[in-house]
């Protein structure tokens, strides 16, 4: 998410016991072997009956008997038969996370991932339209938004974060949280803010999958790859222990950066579960044709990331483009409107640009992506008057063509 943009954009996780012997000899009555065997069998049956009676055939009781059934694999999200995420078995109904984080495996299939159809929240304060308007939530559900990205802002209370998480769950979407990374020099403050956010997500989503990005455009804000990776290695193992079912993602670059990604992947411990970066195509000052043609670079970038992963890891991780739109510097002005650039209010341009952007993400089998942003910004999908914008309309129709009306 963006607090501000710079010109850099457009320029280029045993005790022993003593036995007392009696002085008198005890008379031992011999017992036949068949009788002894029958007695032992009857005793074992009685133990089994009592355990099952006490445990109600619970997994605990079955475990005592060596009969525990394997935990079912959790698959999330599951909007249709094209579910793209497979996670390892997780403890069901457990109130606390495992003390040692388990590795997470994401398997992206060759189909269209529903998580391509995601968006960002501005969530600048408690007045955010998404958390304050039921009508907005209904419209976002109508547009088939399947994943919603939430910022971690120190200024937001737990109540604001809780309202956002509950609204995301209400519309049937998955949450992805942009945690604080390496921009703040205070590790204590970063852990405090991230712990608050993870606790909220645990409260709302329980054992369901929640995605966590470590940082947000730290590279744009002067954090080099060594600093970012060192902070990842120090904090992400702790954060993994806190998150009940967290998928951790990095390095969240503000643009395609193969050298940064290569160094991060070589040195990150633990290895990220997925990689992410952001894509925009132009400045609002540029002409429409240049903004349209800029989408062509996305395919080159995606292929470049795949090559980096194959060269560095010998495998591919799922890719997430967690912010995208045409211009990162298209911002709301004092009049409440975006810059009059000849594109923002041009329905033909917005339709063609959004359609091409989404189709590019689909064709390149991106695992997840998030438009910037749902509301409260210059290029929303739901207007302040609670109507679906042209970009929102294309978003909805493209989902229905690619996935279906579900």
Coordinates of C-alpha atoms in Angstrom, one line a residue:
X1 CA 0.0 0.0 0.0
X2 CA 1.1 3.5 -0.6
X3 CA 1.6 6.3 1.9
X4 CA 3.4 8.3 -0.8
X5 CA 5.1 7.7 -4.1
X6 CA 8.4 9.0 -5.3
X7 CA 9.8 9.7 -8.7
X8 CA 11.8 6.5 -8.4
X9 CA 8.7 4.6 -9.4
X10 CA 8.3 6.3 -12.8
X11 CA 12.0 6.4 -13.5
X12 CA 12.8 3.2 -13.8
X13 CA 10.0 -15.0 8.8
X14 CA 13.9 -41.9 36.8
X15 CA 13.6 -41.4 40.0
X16 CA 14.7 -44.7 41.8
X17 CA 12.5 -46.2 44.4
X18 CA 13.6 -48.8 47.2
X19 CA 11.3 -51.8 47.7
X20 CA 10.8 -53.1 51.2
X21 CA 10.7 -56.9 51.4
X22 CA 8.4 -58.6 53.9
X23 CA 10.1 -60.9 56.6
X24 CA 7.5 -63.5 56.0
X25 CA 7.3 -65.5 52.8
X26 CA 4.1 -65.0 50.8
X27 CA 2.4 -68.1 49.5
X28 CA 2.2 -67.9 45.7
X29 CA -0.7 -69.6 44.1
X30 CA 0.1 -70.9 40.6
X31 CA -2.1 -69.7 37.7
X32 CA -2.4 -71.7 34.4
X33 CA -1.1 -70.0 31.2
X34 CA -4.5 -70.1 29.4
X35 CA -6.3 -68.5 32.4
X36 CA -3.6 -65.8 32.6
X37 CA -4.0 -65.0 28.9
X38 CA -7.8 -64.8 29.2
X39 CA -7.4 -62.4 32.1
X40 CA -5.0 -60.1 30.2
X41 CA -7.3 -60.0 27.2
X42 CA -10.3 -59.1 29.3
X43 CA -8.4 -56.3 31.0
X44 CA -7.3 -54.8 27.7
X45 CA -10.8 -54.8 26.4
X46 CA -12.0 -53.0 29.6
X47 CA -9.3 -50.4 29.2
X48 CA -10.3 -49.7 25.6
X49 CA -13.9 -49.4 26.4
X50 CA -13.2 -46.9 29.2
X51 CA -10.9 -44.8 27.1
X52 CA -13.4 -44.5 24.3
X53 CA -16.2 -43.8 26.7
X54 CA -14.2 -41.0 28.3
X55 CA -12.9 -39.6 25.1
X56 CA -16.1 -40.0 23.0
X57 CA -13.9 -41.5 20.3
X58 CA -12.0 -38.2 20.2
X59 CA -8.7 -37.9 18.5
X60 CA -7.1 -37.8 22.0
X61 CA -8.7 -41.2 22.9
X62 CA -7.7 -42.7 19.6
X63 CA -4.2 -41.4 20.1
X64 CA -3.9 -43.3 23.4
X65 CA -4.9 -46.5 21.5
X66 CA -2.5 -45.9 18.6
X67 CA -5.6 -45.4 16.4
X68 CA -5.2 -41.7 15.7
X69 CA -6.5 -40.8 12.2
X70 CA -4.3 -38.5 10.1
X71 CA -5.4 -34.8 10.1
X72 CA -7.1 -33.9 6.9
X73 CA -5.1 -31.6 4.6
X74 CA -6.4 -28.1 4.7
X75 CA -7.1 -26.6 1.3
X76 CA -7.6 -22.9 1.1
X77 CA -9.0 -21.0 -0.6
X78 CA -11.7 -23.1 -2.1
X79 CA -14.0 -20.9 -4.2
X80 CA -14.2 -23.7 -6.9
X81 CA -12.5 -26.7 -8.3
X82 CA -9.5 -24.6 -9.3
X83 CA -8.2 -24.2 -5.7
X84 CA -4.5 -23.5 -5.9
X85 CA -3.3 -23.7 -2.4
X86 CA -2.4 -26.9 -0.5
X87 CA -1.1 -26.7 3.0
X88 CA 0.3 -29.5 5.3
X89 CA -1.8 -30.9 8.1
X90 CA -2.6 -28.5 10.8
X91 CA -3.9 -29.1 14.4
X92 CA -7.6 -28.8 14.4
X93 CA -9.2 -26.6 17.1
X94 CA -5.8 -26.0 18.8
X95 CA -5.8 -22.7 20.7
X96 CA -2.1 -22.1 20.3
X97 CA 0.3 -22.5 17.5
X98 CA 2.9 -25.2 17.4
X99 CA 6.1 -24.2 19.2
X100 CA 8.1 -25.0 16.1
X101 CA 6.9 -23.6 12.8
X102 CA 6.2 -26.2 10.2
X103 CA 7.2 -25.6 6.5
X104 CA 4.3 -24.5 4.3
X105 CA 3.9 -25.9 0.8
X106 CA 2.0 -24.0 -1.9
X107 CA 1.3 -25.8 -5.1
X108 CA 0.0 -23.7 -7.9
X109 CA -1.7 -25.5 -10.7
X110 CA -1.8 -24.7 -14.3
X111 CA -5.3 -23.2 -14.2
X112 CA -6.4 -19.7 -13.3
X113 CA -6.0 -18.9 -9.7
X114 CA -9.0 -17.1 -8.2
X115 CA -6.6 -15.2 -6.0
X116 CA -5.6 -13.2 -9.0
X117 CA -8.8 -11.3 -8.3
X118 CA -7.8 -9.4 -5.2
X119 CA -7.5 -5.8 -4.0
X120 CA -5.9 -3.6 -1.4
X121 CA -7.4 -1.7 1.5
X122 CA -6.2 1.9 2.2
X123 CA -7.2 1.6 5.9
X124 CA -5.8 5.0 6.7
X125 CA -8.1 5.3 9.7
X126 CA -11.3 4.1 11.3
X127 CA -13.4 5.9 8.6
X128 CA -12.3 3.5 5.9
X129 CA -15.2 2.9 3.5
X130 CA -14.8 -0.9 3.5
X131 CA -15.1 -1.3 7.2
X132 CA -17.8 1.4 7.6
X133 CA -20.2 0.5 4.7
X134 CA -22.1 -2.7 4.4
X135 CA -23.1 -1.6 0.9
X136 CA -19.4 -1.4 -0.1
X137 CA -18.8 -4.9 1.3
X138 CA -21.7 -6.2 -0.7
X139 CA -20.4 -4.7 -3.9
X140 CA -16.9 -6.1 -3.3
X141 CA -18.5 -9.6 -2.8
X142 CA -20.5 -9.0 -6.0
X143 CA -17.2 -8.3 -7.9
X144 CA -15.8 -11.6 -6.7
X145 CA -12.9 -10.2 -4.7
X146 CA -11.1 -13.3 -3.3
X147 CA -8.2 -11.9 -1.4
X148 CA -7.8 -8.5 0.4
X149 CA -4.5 -7.0 1.4
X150 CA -4.4 -5.1 4.7
X151 CA -1.7 -2.7 5.9
X152 CA -0.2 -2.8 9.3
X153 CA -0.4 0.8 10.5
X154 CA 0.9 1.8 14.0
X155 CA -1.8 4.4 14.2
X156 CA -4.7 1.9 13.7
X157 CA -6.2 0.4 16.9
X158 CA -6.9 -3.3 17.3
X159 CA -10.6 -2.4 16.9
X160 CA -9.9 -1.0 13.3
X161 CA -7.8 -4.0 12.4
X162 CA -10.4 -6.4 13.8
X163 CA -13.2 -4.7 11.8
X164 CA -11.2 -5.1 8.6
X165 CA -10.5 -8.7 9.3
X166 CA -14.1 -9.4 10.1
X167 CA -15.3 -7.7 6.9
X168 CA -12.9 -9.7 4.8
X169 CA -14.2 -12.9 6.3
X170 CA -17.7 -11.7 5.8
X171 CA -17.3 -11.3 2.0
X172 CA -15.7 -14.7 1.8
X173 CA -12.2 -13.5 0.9
X174 CA -8.8 -14.5 2.1
X175 CA -6.6 -12.0 4.1
X176 CA -3.1 -11.0 3.2
X177 CA -1.4 -8.7 5.7
X178 CA 1.5 -6.4 4.9
X179 CA 3.5 -6.6 8.1
X180 CA 6.1 -4.1 9.1
X181 CA 9.6 -5.0 7.8
X182 CA 13.0 -3.3 8.0
X183 CA 12.1 0.4 7.5
X184 CA 11.8 1.1 11.2
X185 CA 15.1 0.8 13.0
X186 CA 13.3 -0.3 16.2
X187 CA 13.0 -4.1 16.2
X188 CA 10.9 -3.9 19.4
X189 CA 8.3 -1.6 17.8
X190 CA 8.2 -3.7 14.6
X191 CA 7.6 -6.9 16.6
X192 CA 4.9 -5.1 18.8
X193 CA 3.0 -3.9 15.7
X194 CA 3.3 -7.2 13.9
X195 CA 2.3 -9.3 17.0
X196 CA -0.8 -7.1 17.4
X197 CA -1.8 -7.7 13.8
X198 CA -1.2 -11.5 13.8
X199 CA -3.2 -11.9 17.1
X200 CA -6.1 -10.1 15.4
X201 CA -5.9 -12.4 12.4
X202 CA -5.7 -15.5 14.6
X203 CA -8.8 -14.3 16.4
X204 CA -10.8 -13.9 13.3
X205 CA -9.5 -16.6 10.9
X206 CA -8.3 -19.3 13.5
X207 CA -6.6 -22.1 11.6
X208 CA -7.6 -20.8 8.1
X209 CA -4.8 -19.6 5.9
X210 CA -3.6 -16.0 6.3
X211 CA -0.8 -14.6 4.1
X212 CA 1.8 -12.3 5.6
X213 CA 4.1 -10.1 3.6
X214 CA 7.2 -9.0 5.5
X215 CA 7.5 -5.3 4.8
X216 CA 6.2 -3.1 2.0
X217 CA 8.4 -1.6 -0.6
X218 CA 11.3 -1.4 1.9
X219 CA 13.7 -1.1 -1.1
X220 CA 11.9 2.1 -2.3
X221 CA 12.5 3.5 1.2
X222 CA 16.2 3.0 1.3
X223 CA 16.5 -0.5 2.8
X224 CA 19.1 -2.5 1.0
X225 CA 18.8 -6.3 0.4
X226 CA 21.3 -7.2 3.1
X227 CA 19.4 -5.1 5.7
X228 CA 16.1 -6.5 4.6
X229 CA 17.3 -10.2 4.6
X230 CA 18.9 -9.8 8.1
X231 CA 15.7 -8.5 9.5
X232 CA 13.7 -11.3 7.8
X233 CA 16.1 -13.9 9.3
X234 CA 15.8 -12.4 12.7
X235 CA 12.0 -11.9 12.9
X236 CA 10.2 -14.2 10.5
X237 CA 11.0 -17.4 12.6
X238 CA 9.4 -15.6 15.6
X239 CA 6.4 -14.5 13.6
X240 CA 5.8 -18.0 12.2
X241 CA 5.4 -19.3 15.7
X242 CA 2.8 -16.6 16.4
X243 CA 0.7 -17.2 13.2
X244 CA -1.7 -20.2 13.5
X245 CA -1.5 -20.9 9.8
X246 CA 0.6 -18.2 8.2
X247 CA 2.2 -18.1 4.7
X248 CA 5.2 -15.8 4.7
X249 CA 6.2 -13.8 1.6
X250 CA 9.0 -11.5 0.6
X251 CA 10.7 -9.3 -0.5
X252 CA 7.8 -7.1 -1.5
X253 CA 9.8 -4.9 -3.9
X254 CA 8.2 -1.7 -5.3
X255 CA 9.1 -3.0 -8.8
X256 CA 10.7 -5.9 -10.5
X257 CA 14.2 -6.2 -9.1
X258 CA 16.0 -9.5 -10.1
X259 CA 19.3 -8.7 -8.3
X260 CA 17.5 -7.9 -5.0
X261 CA 15.4 -11.0 -5.3
X262 CA 18.4 -13.2 -6.1
X263 CA 20.4 -12.1 -3.1
X264 CA 17.3 -12.4 -0.8
X265 CA 16.5 -16.0 -2.0
X266 CA 20.2 -17.0 -1.6
X267 CA 20.3 -15.8 2.0
X268 CA 16.8 -16.0 3.4
X269 CA 16.4 -18.4 6.3
X270 CA 13.6 -19.5 6.4
X271 CA 13.0 -19.6 2.7
X272 CA 9.9 -17.6 1.8
X273 CA 6.7 -19.5 0.9
X274 CA 6.1 -17.2 -2.0
X275 CA 7.7 -14.1 -3.6
X276 CA 6.0 -10.8 -4.2
X277 CA 6.6 -7.4 -5.9
X278 CA 4.5 -4.5 -7.4
X279 CA 3.7 -3.6 -10.9
X280 CA 2.7 -0.2 -12.4
X281 CA 3.0 0.9 -16.0
X282 CA 3.5 4.7 -16.2
X283 CA 3.1 8.1 -14.6
X284 CA -0.2 9.8 -14.7
X285 CA 1.6 12.4 -16.8
X286 CA 2.3 10.0 -19.6
X287 CA 0.1 9.4 -22.6
X288 CA -2.5 6.5 -22.7
X289 CA -0.6 4.5 -25.3
X290 CA 2.6 4.4 -23.2
X291 CA 0.5 3.3 -20.2
X292 CA -1.1 0.5 -22.2
X293 CA 2.2 -0.8 -23.7
X294 CA 3.8 -0.8 -20.2
X295 CA 1.7 -3.9 -19.4
X296 CA 3.8 -5.8 -21.9
X297 CA 6.8 -5.5 -19.5
X298 CA 4.8 -7.5 -16.8
X299 CA 5.3 -10.7 -18.8
X300 CA 9.0 -10.1 -19.1
X301 CA 9.2 -9.4 -15.4
X302 CA 7.3 -12.6 -14.5
X303 CA 9.5 -14.7 -16.7
X304 CA 12.5 -13.0 -15.1
X305 CA 11.4 -13.9 -11.6
X306 CA 10.8 -17.5 -12.7
X307 CA 14.4 -17.6 -14.1
X308 CA 15.8 -16.2 -10.8
X309 CA 14.0 -18.8 -8.8
X310 CA 15.1 -21.7 -11.0
X311 CA 18.7 -20.5 -11.0
X312 CA 18.8 -19.7 -7.3
X313 CA 16.6 -22.4 -5.8
X314 CA 16.2 -25.0 -8.5
X315 CA 12.4 -24.7 -8.2
X316 CA 9.6 -22.1 -8.6
X317 CA 7.7 -20.5 -5.7
X318 CA 4.3 -19.0 -6.2
X319 CA 4.3 -15.4 -7.4
X320 CA 2.2 -12.6 -6.0
X321 CA 1.9 -9.1 -7.5
X322 CA 0.4 -7.5 -4.4
X323 CA -0.1 -4.0 -5.9
X324 CA -1.0 -3.1 -9.5
X325 CA -2.6 -0.3 -11.4
X326 CA -1.6 2.0 -14.2
X327 CA -0.1 4.9 -12.3
X328 CA 1.4 4.9 -8.7
X329 CA 1.5 8.7 -8.6
X330 CA -2.3 9.1 -9.4
X331 CA -3.4 10.5 -6.1
X332 CA -6.4 12.2 -4.6
X333 CA -6.2 15.9 -4.6
X334 CA -7.7 18.6 -2.3
X335 CA -10.9 18.5 -4.3
X336 CA -11.3 14.8 -3.6
X337 CA -10.6 13.8 -7.1
X338 CA -7.5 12.3 -8.8
X339 CA -5.4 14.2 -11.3
X340 CA -7.2 15.1 -14.5
X341 CA -4.9 13.1 -16.7
X342 CA -7.3 12.2 -19.5
X343 CA -7.2 8.5 -18.5
X344 CA -8.8 8.2 -15.0
X345 CA -12.3 9.3 -16.2
X346 CA -11.9 7.8 -19.7
X347 CA -14.0 4.7 -19.6
X348 CA -12.5 3.3 -22.8
X349 CA -9.0 3.6 -21.5
X350 CA -9.9 2.2 -18.1
X351 CA -11.7 -0.7 -19.7
X352 CA -9.0 -1.6 -22.1
X353 CA -6.2 -1.1 -19.7
X354 CA -7.8 -3.2 -16.9
X355 CA -8.8 -6.0 -19.2
X356 CA -5.3 -6.3 -20.6
X357 CA -3.7 -6.2 -17.1
X358 CA -5.9 -8.9 -15.8
X359 CA -5.5 -11.1 -18.9
X360 CA -1.7 -10.7 -18.6
X361 CA -1.8 -11.9 -15.0
X362 CA -4.0 -14.9 -16.0
X363 CA -1.9 -15.9 -19.0
X364 CA 1.2 -15.8 -16.9
X365 CA -0.3 -18.0 -14.2
X366 CA 0.3 -15.6 -11.3
X367 CA -0.8 -17.2 -8.0
X368 CA -2.3 -14.0 -6.6
X369 CA -2.5 -10.3 -7.3
X370 CA -4.2 -7.2 -5.7
X371 CA -5.4 -4.1 -7.5
X372 CA -4.6 -0.9 -5.8
X373 CA -7.1 -0.2 -4.3
X374 CA -10.7 -1.0 -3.3
X375 CA -11.8 2.4 -1.9
X376 CA -10.5 5.7 -0.6
X377 CA -7.9 6.2 -3.3
X378 CA -7.7 7.9 -6.7
X379 CA -8.3 4.7 -8.7
X380 CA -10.9 2.7 -6.6
X381 CA -13.1 -0.1 -7.6
X382 CA -16.0 1.2 -5.5
X383 CA -16.6 4.9 -5.6
X384 CA -17.3 7.0 -2.5
X385 CA -21.0 7.0 -3.6
X386 CA -21.0 3.2 -3.5
X387 CA -21.1 2.5 -7.2
X388 CA -18.8 0.1 -9.0
X389 CA -16.3 2.0 -11.1
X390 CA -15.3 1.1 -14.7
X391 CA -12.2 -0.7 -13.4
X392 CA -14.5 -2.6 -10.9
X393 CA -16.9 -3.6 -13.7
X394 CA -14.1 -5.0 -15.8
X395 CA -12.7 -6.8 -12.8
X396 CA -16.1 -8.5 -12.2
X397 CA -16.7 -9.4 -15.8
X398 CA -13.2 -10.8 -16.3
X399 CA -13.6 -13.0 -13.2
X400 CA -16.9 -14.4 -14.4
X401 CA -15.4 -15.2 -17.8
X402 CA -12.3 -16.8 -16.4
X403 CA -13.6 -18.5 -13.2
X404 CA -17.4 -18.4 -13.3
X405 CA -20.1 -16.6 -11.4
X406 CA -19.3 -17.9 -7.9

